[in-house]
Amino acid sequence: MYPEHEKLKAIQEQSQVICEFIEWLESGEASRDGACLEIARRDNEFGELESYFENTQPLVVRFFDIDLDKLEEEKRQMLEECRKKT
């Protein structure tokens, strides 16, 4: 009935581990000199790296091919169904 939520539930443990790993990388514990490691992307114009600021969870969810817009639609549908029951 809610396919995106089912996918999210199925990858919950895996996504948690990935999020914890990314947080560990960013904490400074991963590098020998204590420097924080971070996710970056290449600037297309000059090929330089720039910090990639995004909440980790949506990034991981997209990795598992879960559509965030559809997930939001399902949440709204759930809320509407709950309202109708009361």
XYZ file of C-alpha atoms in Angstrom:
86
model
C 0.000 0.000 0.000
C 2.928 2.338 0.721
C 5.770 1.071 -1.500
C 8.336 3.771 -0.681
C 7.818 3.238 3.051
C 8.210 -0.511 2.554
C 11.521 0.086 0.770
C 12.599 2.439 3.554
C 11.760 -0.140 6.197
C 13.689 -2.830 4.302
C 16.912 -0.789 4.233
C 16.643 0.722 7.711
C 19.576 -1.142 9.266
C 21.828 -0.713 6.237
C 21.092 2.991 5.949
C 21.765 3.487 9.662
C 25.212 1.917 9.314
C 26.018 4.065 6.284
C 24.897 7.244 8.085
C 26.994 6.354 11.122
C 30.008 5.708 8.870
C 29.636 9.088 7.154
C 29.313 10.813 10.538
C 32.454 8.985 11.705
C 34.339 10.195 8.625
C 33.274 13.753 9.345
C 34.148 13.539 13.058
C 37.915 13.516 12.577
C 38.348 10.031 14.022
C 38.894 8.509 10.575
C 42.053 10.408 9.679
C 45.409 9.945 11.345
C 45.910 13.660 11.883
C 42.417 14.310 13.255
C 41.277 16.258 10.210
C 37.634 15.888 9.311
C 36.877 14.135 6.070
C 33.858 15.281 4.145
C 31.873 14.536 1.047
C 32.738 16.852 -1.822
C 31.754 17.287 -5.447
C 33.652 18.619 -8.422
C 32.834 22.049 -9.750
C 32.176 21.416 -13.447
C 33.663 24.717 -14.602
C 37.120 24.392 -13.035
C 37.168 20.822 -11.731
C 37.793 22.002 -8.175
C 36.327 20.201 -5.193
C 33.665 21.950 -3.165
C 32.039 20.789 0.044
C 28.796 18.967 -0.499
C 26.474 20.152 2.234
C 23.439 17.945 2.454
C 21.785 16.096 5.252
C 23.170 12.555 5.233
C 19.827 10.769 5.467
C 18.317 12.025 2.170
C 21.575 11.215 0.396
C 21.537 7.638 1.685
C 17.836 7.231 0.929
C 18.460 8.260 -2.684
C 21.323 5.731 -2.846
C 18.749 3.024 -2.135
C 16.509 4.419 -4.915
C 13.750 5.668 -2.659
C 11.843 8.586 -4.137
C 11.628 11.320 -1.489
C 8.704 13.020 -3.231
C 6.729 9.769 -3.325
C 7.651 9.136 0.299
C 6.200 12.528 1.218
C 3.029 11.781 -0.776
C 2.621 8.518 1.127
C 3.031 10.340 4.449
C 0.299 12.767 3.484
C -1.922 9.893 2.416
C -1.362 8.188 5.781
C -2.253 11.374 7.643
C -5.390 11.829 5.578
C -6.458 8.249 6.281
C -5.883 8.778 10.015
C -7.972 11.946 9.953
C -10.829 10.138 8.241
C -10.838 7.456 10.950
C -11.257 9.982 13.761
